[in-house]
Short mmCIF file of C-alpha atoms in Angstrom, two decimals:
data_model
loop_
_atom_site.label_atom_id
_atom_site.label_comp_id
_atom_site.label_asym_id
_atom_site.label_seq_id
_atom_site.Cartn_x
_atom_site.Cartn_y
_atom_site.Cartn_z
CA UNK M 1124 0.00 0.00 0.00
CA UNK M 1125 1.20 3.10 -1.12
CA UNK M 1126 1.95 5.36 2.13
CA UNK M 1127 -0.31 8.36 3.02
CA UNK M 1128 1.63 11.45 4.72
CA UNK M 1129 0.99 13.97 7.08
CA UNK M 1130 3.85 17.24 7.03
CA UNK M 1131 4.01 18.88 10.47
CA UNK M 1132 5.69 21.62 8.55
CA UNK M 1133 2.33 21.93 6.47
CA UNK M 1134 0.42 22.22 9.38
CA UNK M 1135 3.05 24.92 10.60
CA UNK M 1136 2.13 26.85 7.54
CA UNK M 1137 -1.50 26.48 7.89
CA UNK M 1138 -0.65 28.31 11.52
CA UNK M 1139 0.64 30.70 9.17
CA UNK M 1140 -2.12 31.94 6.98
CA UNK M 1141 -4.41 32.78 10.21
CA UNK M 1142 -1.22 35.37 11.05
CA UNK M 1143 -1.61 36.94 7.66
CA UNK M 1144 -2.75 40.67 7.87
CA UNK M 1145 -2.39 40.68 11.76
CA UNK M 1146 1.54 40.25 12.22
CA UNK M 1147 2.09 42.55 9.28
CA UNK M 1148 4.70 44.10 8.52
CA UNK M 1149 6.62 41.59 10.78
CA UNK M 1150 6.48 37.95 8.38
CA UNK M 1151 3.15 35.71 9.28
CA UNK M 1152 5.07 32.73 10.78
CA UNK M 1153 3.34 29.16 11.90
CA UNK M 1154 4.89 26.86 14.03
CA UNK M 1155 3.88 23.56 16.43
CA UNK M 1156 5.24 21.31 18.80
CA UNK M 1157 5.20 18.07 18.80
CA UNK M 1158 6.13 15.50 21.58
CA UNK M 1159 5.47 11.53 20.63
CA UNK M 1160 4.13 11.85 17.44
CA UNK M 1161 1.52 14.12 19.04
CA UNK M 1162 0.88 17.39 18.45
CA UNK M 1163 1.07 19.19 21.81
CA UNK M 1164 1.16 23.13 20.97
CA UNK M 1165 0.37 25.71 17.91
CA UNK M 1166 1.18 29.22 17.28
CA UNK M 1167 1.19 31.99 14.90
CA UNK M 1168 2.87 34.96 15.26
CA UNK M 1169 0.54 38.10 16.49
CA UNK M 1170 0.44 42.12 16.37
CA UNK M 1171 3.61 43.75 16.62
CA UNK M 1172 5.06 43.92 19.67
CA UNK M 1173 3.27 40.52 20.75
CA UNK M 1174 4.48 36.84 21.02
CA UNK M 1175 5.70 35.03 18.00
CA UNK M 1176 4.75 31.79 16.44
CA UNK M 1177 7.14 30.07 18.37
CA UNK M 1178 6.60 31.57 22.08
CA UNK M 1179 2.80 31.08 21.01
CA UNK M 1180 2.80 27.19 20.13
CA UNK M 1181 5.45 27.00 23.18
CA UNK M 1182 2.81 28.04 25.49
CA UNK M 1183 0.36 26.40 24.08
CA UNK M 1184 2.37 23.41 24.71
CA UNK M 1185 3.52 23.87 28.64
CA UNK M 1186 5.62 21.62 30.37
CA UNK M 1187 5.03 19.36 27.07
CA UNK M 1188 7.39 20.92 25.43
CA UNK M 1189 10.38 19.99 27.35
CA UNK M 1190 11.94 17.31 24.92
CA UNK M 1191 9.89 17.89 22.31
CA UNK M 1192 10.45 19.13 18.93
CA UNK M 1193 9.17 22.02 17.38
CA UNK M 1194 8.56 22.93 13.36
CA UNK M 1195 8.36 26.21 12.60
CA UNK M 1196 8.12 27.81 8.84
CA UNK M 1197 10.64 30.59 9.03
CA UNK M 1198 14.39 30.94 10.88
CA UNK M 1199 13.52 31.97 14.44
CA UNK M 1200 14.70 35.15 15.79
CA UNK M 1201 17.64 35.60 17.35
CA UNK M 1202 17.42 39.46 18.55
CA UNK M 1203 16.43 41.46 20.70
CA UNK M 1204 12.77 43.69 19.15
CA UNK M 1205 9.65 44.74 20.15
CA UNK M 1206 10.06 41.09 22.09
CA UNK M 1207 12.94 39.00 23.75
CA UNK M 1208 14.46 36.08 21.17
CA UNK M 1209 12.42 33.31 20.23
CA UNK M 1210 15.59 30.82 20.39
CA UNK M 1211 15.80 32.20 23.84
CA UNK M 1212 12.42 30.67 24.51
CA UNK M 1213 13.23 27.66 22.79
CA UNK M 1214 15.95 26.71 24.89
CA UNK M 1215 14.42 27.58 27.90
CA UNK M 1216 11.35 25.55 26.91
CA UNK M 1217 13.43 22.52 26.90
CA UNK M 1218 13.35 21.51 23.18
CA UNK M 1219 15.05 19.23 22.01
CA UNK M 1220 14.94 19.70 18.17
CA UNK M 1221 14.38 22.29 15.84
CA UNK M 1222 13.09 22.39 12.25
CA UNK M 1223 12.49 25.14 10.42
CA UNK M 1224 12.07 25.60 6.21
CA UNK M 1225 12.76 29.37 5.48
CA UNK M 1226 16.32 31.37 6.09
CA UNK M 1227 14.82 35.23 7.43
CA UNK M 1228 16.56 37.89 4.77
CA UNK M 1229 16.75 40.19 7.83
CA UNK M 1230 20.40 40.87 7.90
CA UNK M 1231 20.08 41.03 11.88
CA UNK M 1232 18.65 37.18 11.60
CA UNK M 1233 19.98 35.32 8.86
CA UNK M 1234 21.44 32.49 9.48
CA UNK M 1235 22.69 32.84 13.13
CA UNK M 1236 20.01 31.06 14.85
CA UNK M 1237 20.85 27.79 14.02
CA UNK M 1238 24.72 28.41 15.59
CA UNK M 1239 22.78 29.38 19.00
CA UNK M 1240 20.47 26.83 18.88
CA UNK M 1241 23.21 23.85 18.43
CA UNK M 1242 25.45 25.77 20.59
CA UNK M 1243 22.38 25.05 23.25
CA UNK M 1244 22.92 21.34 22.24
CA UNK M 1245 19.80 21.21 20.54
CA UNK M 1246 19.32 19.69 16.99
CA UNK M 1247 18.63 21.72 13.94
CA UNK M 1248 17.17 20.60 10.64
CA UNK M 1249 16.42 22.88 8.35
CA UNK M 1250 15.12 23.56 4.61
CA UNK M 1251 14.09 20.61 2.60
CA UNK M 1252 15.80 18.29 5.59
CA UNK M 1253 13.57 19.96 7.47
CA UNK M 1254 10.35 19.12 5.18
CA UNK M 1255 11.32 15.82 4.67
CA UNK M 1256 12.64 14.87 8.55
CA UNK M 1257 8.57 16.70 9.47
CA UNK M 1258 6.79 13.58 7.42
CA UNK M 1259 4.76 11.14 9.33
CA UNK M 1260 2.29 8.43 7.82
CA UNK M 1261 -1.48 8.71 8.74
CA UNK M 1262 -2.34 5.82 9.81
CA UNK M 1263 -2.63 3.26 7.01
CA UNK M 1264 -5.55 0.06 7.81
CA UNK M 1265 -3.09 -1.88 9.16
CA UNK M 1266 -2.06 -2.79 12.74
CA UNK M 1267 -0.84 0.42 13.76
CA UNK M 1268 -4.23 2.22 12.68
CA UNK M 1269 -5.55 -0.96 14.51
CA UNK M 1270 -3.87 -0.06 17.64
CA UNK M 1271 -5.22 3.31 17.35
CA UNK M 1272 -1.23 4.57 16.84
CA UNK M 1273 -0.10 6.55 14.58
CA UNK M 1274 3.95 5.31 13.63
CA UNK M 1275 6.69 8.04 13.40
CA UNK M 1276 8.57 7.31 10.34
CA UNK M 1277 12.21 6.69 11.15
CA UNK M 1278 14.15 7.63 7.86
CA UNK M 1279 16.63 4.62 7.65
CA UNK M 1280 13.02 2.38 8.16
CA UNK M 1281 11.69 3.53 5.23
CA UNK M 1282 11.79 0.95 2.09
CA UNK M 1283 13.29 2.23 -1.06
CA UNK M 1284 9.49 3.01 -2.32
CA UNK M 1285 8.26 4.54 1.13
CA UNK M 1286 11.65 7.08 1.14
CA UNK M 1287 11.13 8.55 -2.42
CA UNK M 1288 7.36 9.04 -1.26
CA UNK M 1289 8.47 10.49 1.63
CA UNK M 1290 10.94 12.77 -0.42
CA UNK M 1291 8.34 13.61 -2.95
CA UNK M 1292 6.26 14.98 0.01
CA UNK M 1293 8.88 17.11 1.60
CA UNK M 1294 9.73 18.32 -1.69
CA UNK M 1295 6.53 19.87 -2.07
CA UNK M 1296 6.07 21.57 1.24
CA UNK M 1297 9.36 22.96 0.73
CA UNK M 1298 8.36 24.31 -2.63
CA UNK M 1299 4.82 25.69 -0.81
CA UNK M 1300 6.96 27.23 2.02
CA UNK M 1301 9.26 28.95 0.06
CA UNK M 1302 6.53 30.17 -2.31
CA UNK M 1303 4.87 31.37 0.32
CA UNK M 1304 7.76 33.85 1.57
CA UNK M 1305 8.71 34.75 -1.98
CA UNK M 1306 6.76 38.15 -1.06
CA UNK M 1307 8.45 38.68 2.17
CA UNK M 1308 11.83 37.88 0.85
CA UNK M 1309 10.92 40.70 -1.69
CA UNK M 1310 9.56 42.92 1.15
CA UNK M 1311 12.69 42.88 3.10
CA UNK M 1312 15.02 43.78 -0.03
CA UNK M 1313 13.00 46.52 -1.96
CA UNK M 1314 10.59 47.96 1.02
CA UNK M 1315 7.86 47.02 -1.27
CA UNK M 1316 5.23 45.18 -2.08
CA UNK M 1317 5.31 41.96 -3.91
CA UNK M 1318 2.48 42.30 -6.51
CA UNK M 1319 1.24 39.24 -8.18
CA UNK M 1320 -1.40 38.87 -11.12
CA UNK M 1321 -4.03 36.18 -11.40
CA UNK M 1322 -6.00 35.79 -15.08
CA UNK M 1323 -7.83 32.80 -16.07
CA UNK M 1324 -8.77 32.42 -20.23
CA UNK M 1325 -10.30 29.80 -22.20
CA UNK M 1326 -8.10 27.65 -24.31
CA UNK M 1327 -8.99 30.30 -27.71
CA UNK M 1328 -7.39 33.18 -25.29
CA UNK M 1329 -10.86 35.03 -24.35
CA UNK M 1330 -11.51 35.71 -20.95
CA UNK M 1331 -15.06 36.74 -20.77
CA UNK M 1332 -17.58 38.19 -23.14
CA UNK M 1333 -19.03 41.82 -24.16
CA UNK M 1334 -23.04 42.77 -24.49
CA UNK M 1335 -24.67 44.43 -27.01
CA UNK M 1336 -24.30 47.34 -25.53
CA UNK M 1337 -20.72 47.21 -24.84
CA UNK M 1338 -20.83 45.83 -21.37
CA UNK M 1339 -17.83 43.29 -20.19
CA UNK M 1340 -20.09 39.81 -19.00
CA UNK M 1341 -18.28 37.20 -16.75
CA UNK M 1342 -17.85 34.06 -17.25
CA UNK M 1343 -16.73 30.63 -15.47
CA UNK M 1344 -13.66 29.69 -16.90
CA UNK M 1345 -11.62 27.14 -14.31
CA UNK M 1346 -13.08 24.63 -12.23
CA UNK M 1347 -12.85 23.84 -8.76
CA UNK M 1348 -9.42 22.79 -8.42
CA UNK M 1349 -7.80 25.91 -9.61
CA UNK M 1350 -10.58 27.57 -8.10
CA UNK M 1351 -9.10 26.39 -4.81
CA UNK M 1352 -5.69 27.06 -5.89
CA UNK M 1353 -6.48 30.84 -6.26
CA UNK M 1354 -8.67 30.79 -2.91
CA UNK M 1355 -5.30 29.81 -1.24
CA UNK M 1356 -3.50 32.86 -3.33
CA UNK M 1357 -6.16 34.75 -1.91
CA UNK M 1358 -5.27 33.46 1.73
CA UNK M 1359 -1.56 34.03 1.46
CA UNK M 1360 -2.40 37.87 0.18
CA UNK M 1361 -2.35 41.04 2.33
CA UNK M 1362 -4.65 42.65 -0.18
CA UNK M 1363 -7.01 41.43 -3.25
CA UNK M 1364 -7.76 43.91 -5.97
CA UNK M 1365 -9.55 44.11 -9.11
CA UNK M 1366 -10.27 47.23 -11.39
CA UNK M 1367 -13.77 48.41 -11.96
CA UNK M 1368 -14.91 47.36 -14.90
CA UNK M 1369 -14.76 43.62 -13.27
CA UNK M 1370 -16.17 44.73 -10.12
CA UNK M 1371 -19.46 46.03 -11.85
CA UNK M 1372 -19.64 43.05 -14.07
CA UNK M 1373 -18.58 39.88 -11.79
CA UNK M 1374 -19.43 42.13 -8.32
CA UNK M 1375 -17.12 39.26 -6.59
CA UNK M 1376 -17.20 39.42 -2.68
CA UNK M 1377 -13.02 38.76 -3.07
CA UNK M 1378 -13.15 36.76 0.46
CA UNK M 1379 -11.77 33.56 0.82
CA UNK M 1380 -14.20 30.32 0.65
CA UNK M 1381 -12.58 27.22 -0.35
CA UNK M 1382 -9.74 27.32 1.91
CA UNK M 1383 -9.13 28.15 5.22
CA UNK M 1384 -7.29 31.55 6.38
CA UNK M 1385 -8.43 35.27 6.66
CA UNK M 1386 -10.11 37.40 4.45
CA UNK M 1387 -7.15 39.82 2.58
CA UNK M 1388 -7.92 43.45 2.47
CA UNK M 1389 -10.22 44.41 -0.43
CA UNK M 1390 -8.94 47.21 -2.81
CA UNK M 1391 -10.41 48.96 -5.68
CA UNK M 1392 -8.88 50.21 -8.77
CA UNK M 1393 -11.51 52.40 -9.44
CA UNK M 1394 -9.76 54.37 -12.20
CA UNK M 1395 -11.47 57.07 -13.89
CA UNK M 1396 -15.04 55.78 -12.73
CA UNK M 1397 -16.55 57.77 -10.44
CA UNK M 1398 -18.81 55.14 -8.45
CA UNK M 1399 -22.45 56.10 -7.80
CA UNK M 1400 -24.13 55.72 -4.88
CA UNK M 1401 -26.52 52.56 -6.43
CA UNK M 1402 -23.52 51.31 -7.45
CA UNK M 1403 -22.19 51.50 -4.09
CA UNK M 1404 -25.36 50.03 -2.62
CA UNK M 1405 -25.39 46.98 -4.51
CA UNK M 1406 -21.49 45.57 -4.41
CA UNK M 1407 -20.90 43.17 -2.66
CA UNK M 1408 -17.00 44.41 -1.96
CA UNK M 1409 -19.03 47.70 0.18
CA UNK M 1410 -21.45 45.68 1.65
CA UNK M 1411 -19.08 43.54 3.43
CA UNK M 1412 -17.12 44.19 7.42
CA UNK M 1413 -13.63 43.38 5.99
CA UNK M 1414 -11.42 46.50 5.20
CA UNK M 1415 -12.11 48.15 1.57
CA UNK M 1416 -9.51 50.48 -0.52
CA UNK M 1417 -10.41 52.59 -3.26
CA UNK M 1418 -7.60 54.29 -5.64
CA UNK M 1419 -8.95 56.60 -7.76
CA UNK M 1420 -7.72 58.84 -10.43
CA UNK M 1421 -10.79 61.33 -9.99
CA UNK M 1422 -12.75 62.52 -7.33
CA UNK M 1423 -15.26 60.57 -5.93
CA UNK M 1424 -18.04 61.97 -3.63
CA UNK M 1425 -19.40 58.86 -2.61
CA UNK M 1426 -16.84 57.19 -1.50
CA UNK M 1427 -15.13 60.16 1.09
CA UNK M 1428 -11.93 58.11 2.06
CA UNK M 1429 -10.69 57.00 -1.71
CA UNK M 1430 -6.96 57.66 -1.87
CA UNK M 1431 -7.19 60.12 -4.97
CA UNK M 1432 -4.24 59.56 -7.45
CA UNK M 1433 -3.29 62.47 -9.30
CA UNK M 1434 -0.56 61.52 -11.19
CA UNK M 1435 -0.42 61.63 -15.21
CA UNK M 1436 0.41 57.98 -16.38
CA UNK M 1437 -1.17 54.87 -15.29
CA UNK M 1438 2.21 53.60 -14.52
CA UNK M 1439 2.96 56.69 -11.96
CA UNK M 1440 -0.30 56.17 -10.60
CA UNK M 1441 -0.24 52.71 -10.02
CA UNK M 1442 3.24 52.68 -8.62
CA UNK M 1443 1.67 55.68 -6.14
CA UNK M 1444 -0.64 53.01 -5.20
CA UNK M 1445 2.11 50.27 -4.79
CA UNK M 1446 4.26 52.55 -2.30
CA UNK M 1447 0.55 53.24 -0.62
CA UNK M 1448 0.47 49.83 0.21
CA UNK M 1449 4.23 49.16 0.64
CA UNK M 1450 3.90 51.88 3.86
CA UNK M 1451 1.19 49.75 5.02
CA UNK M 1452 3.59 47.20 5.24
CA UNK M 1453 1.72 44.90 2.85
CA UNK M 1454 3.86 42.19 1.48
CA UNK M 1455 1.60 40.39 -1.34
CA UNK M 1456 -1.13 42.35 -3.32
CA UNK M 1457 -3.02 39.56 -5.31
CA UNK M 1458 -4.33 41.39 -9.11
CA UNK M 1459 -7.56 39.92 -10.78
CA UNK M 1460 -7.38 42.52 -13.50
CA UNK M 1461 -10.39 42.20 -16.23
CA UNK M 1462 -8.86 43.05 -20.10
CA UNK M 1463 -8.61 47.14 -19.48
CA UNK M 1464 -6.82 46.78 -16.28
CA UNK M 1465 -4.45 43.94 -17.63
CA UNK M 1466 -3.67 45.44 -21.21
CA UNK M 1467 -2.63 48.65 -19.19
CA UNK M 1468 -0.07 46.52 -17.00
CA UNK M 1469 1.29 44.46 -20.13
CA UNK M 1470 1.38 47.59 -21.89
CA UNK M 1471 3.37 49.90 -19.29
CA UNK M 1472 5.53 46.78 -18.41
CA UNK M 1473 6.96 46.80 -21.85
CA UNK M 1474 7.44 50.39 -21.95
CA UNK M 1475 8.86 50.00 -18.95
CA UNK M 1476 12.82 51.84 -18.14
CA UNK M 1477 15.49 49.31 -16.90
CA UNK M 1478 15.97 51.80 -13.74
CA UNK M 1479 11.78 52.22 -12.96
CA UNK M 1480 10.45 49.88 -10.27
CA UNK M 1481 7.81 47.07 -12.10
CA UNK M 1482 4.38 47.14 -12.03
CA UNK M 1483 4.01 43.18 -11.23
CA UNK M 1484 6.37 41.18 -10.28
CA UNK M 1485 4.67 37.24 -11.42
CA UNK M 1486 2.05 36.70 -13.54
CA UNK M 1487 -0.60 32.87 -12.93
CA UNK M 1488 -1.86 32.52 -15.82
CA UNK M 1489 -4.71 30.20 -15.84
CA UNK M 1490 -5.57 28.07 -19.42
CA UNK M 1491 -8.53 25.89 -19.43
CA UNK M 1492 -8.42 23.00 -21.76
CA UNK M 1493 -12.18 22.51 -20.96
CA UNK M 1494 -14.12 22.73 -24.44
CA UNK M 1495 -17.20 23.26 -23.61
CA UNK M 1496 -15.79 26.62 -22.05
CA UNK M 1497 -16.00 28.15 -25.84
CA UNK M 1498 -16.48 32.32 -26.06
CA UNK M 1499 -15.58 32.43 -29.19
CA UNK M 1500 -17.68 35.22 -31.18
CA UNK M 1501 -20.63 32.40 -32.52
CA UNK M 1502 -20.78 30.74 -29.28
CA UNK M 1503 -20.24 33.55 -26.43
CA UNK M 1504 -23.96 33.60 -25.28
CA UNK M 1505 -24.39 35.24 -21.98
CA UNK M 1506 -28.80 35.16 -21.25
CA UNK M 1507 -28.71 34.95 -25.00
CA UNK M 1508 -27.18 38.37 -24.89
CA UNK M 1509 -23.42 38.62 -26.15
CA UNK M 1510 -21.71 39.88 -29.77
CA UNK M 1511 -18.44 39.01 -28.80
CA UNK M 1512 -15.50 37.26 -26.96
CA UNK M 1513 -13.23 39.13 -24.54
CA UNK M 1514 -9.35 38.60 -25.59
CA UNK M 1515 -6.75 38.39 -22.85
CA UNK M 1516 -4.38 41.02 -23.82
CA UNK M 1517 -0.87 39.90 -25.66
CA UNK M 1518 1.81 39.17 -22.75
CA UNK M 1519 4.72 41.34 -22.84
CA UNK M 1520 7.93 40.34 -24.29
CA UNK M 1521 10.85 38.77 -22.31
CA UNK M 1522 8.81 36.75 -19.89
CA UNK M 1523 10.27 33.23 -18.77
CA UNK M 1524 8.04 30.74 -17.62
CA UNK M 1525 9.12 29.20 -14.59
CA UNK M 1526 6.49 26.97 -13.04
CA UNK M 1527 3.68 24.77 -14.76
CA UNK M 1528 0.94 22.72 -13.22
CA UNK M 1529 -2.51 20.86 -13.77
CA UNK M 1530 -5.44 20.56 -12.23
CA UNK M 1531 -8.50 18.95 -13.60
CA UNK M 1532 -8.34 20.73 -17.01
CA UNK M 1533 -6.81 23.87 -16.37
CA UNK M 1534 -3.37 24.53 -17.22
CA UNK M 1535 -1.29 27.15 -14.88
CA UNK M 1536 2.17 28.80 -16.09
CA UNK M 1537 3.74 30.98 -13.85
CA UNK M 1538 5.81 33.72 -15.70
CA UNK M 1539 8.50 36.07 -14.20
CA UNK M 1540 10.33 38.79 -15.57
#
């Protein structure tokens, strides 16, 4: 029987996504302790100037976490802040091992912690080691499931088969881990925020269609697997935004529903559209308790605390926005642009001076293979209302596409610069 794993280093980062827009600007950081095989503590980090993941699961834990081990997604801190050291509470807790995935680009934390910690004679694993070493099985119908047990895999147990399934799985936590801090890693070089784009099109390039009267009409393009995939973007995200022209047509809520974590910050790009107040009264973004952000590039007297841009370009004005959001100490701003919105980012990307800071930074781009999702001019019938298919905007030149993956029948590609 093929083993089944549980990663306490993916429950670590689940810890993580509940810290996400409450630690800010510190890093959102799970962690959780584990004595036995059992998990005895959890912890996310909290507000500035409050505990850290790893005092929080530590407590959590008590006197359980003398000998134990603890996972934990980023390199703990080794200075004195806002709060004392967490490998200072580490080794007074009594751990005995450490494992934790991501080195912290703070200069003041980088790799020293793991020096103090072994200096404490307590073991350190870290990186992939780390996501491999935190695999355990779950309990396969066999005698230990029997038993009610749940076996700790001992690495030099493992048969050839079990190891490279073991592998596999650590391999892609570590991937998940690191993609996860790929914005705070950013965050901590350039002071700014990490901005990532998220488009979905059908497999003949159209990503919605237009009404007879000129109106942009949405339409379903992925199905629930990718669906999920960009709830969980939506998770990791300080702040969701989307232009518009795509909030009056899709009015999305932009919360998270298919995975678990907290709602990101809701921000419209309202453009040159001044917002009315039956607009206002029937989206669902304004109707909500979560926090809303308008940018605007003219007034608007309905909406009394827009941040009014009043710069020339687009590309000023949206990098006014970005260093809005980059005080805020926002590192990830998740983009569901509609056509306008992404034909002006392609279009001021390529434009763009080799010294100017970019106006995205990775683009998901979504492909379903699905034929039956077909808005192509003869078949893009929207309550038998619709003249035409939507086209995605060209991509700029010079991207490289790192990343690939399926799911169901949509196709992503991740492109970078």
């Amino acid at each position: 029987m093929t083993p089944e794993f549980t990663n306490y280093m993916q429950l670590a980062l689940r810890q993580s996504f509940f810290a996400i827009g409450v630690s800010r600007p510190n890093p959102a950081v799970g962690a959780v302790v584990v004595k036995d095989g059992i998990v005895v503590g959890k912890g996310r980090t909290q507000r500035p100037g409050s505990a850290h993941a790893e005092v929080m699961a530590l407590r959590d834990a008590g006197e359980l976490a003398r000998g134990a081990s603890i996972y934990v997604t980023l390199e703990p801190c080794c200075h004195y802040g806002r709060t004392p050291p967490c490998t200072k509470a580490i080794i007074e807790a009594g751990i005995k091992k450490v494992y934790f995935v991501h080195s912290d680009p703070n200069p003041v934390v980088h790799g020293k912690s793991r020096q103090i910690l072994e200096n404490a004679g307590i073991e350190v694993h870290e990186g992939l080691d780390a996501c491999i070493e935190a695999c355990v099985d779950d309990c396969l119908n066999g005698d230990s499931a029997a038993a009610g047990e749940c076996r700790v895999f001992e690495f030099k147990s493992f048969s050839t088969q079990d190891k490279a399934a073991r592998e596999a799985e650590g391999r892609d936590v570590f991937r998940e881990v690191e993609r996860y801090f790929e914005a705070y890693d950013y965050f901590v070089r350039f002071k700014r925020t990490f901005v990532e784009v998220k488009s979905a099109i059908s497999q003949d390039g159209f990503m919605g269609c237009v009404g007879v009267s000129g109106e942009h009409l949405p339409l379903m393009i992925t199905k629930a697997g990718a669906n999920a995939w960009n709830h969980e973007l939506r998770a990791m995200s300080d702040a969701v935004l989307v232009g518009a022209g795509t909030l009056l047509a899709d009015n999305p809520g932009l919360d998270v529903r298919y995975v678990e974590g907290n709602n990101p910050v809701k921000i419209v790009w309202a453009g040159h559209h001044e917002f009315t107040a039956e607009e206002i009264s029937r989206l669902n973004v304004f109707k909500s308790q979560d926090a809303v952000l308008v940018f605007s590039c003219v007034n608007q007297p309905n909406i009394p605390d827009a941040v009014l841009l009043m710069h020339q370009t687009f590309a000023d004005n949206w990098r006014a926005m970005i260093e809005n959001l980059s005080s805020r100490g926002m590192h990830r701003l998740m983009v569901e642009p509609g056509a306008g919105l992404a034909r002006e980012l392609f279009k001021d990307e390529a434009n763009k001076k080799q010294d100017e800071v970019p106006l995205w930074n990775r683009l998901d781009l979504w492909r379903s293979t699905d034929v039956s999702v077909d808005v192509s001019l003869e078949n893009c019938i929207v309550n038998g209302s619709a003249q035409a298919g939507l086209e995605y905007p060209e991509l700029p030149q010079g991207l490289v596409a790192k990343e690939s993956a399926v799911i169901g029948p949509d196709v992503l590609t991740v492109y970078y610069k």
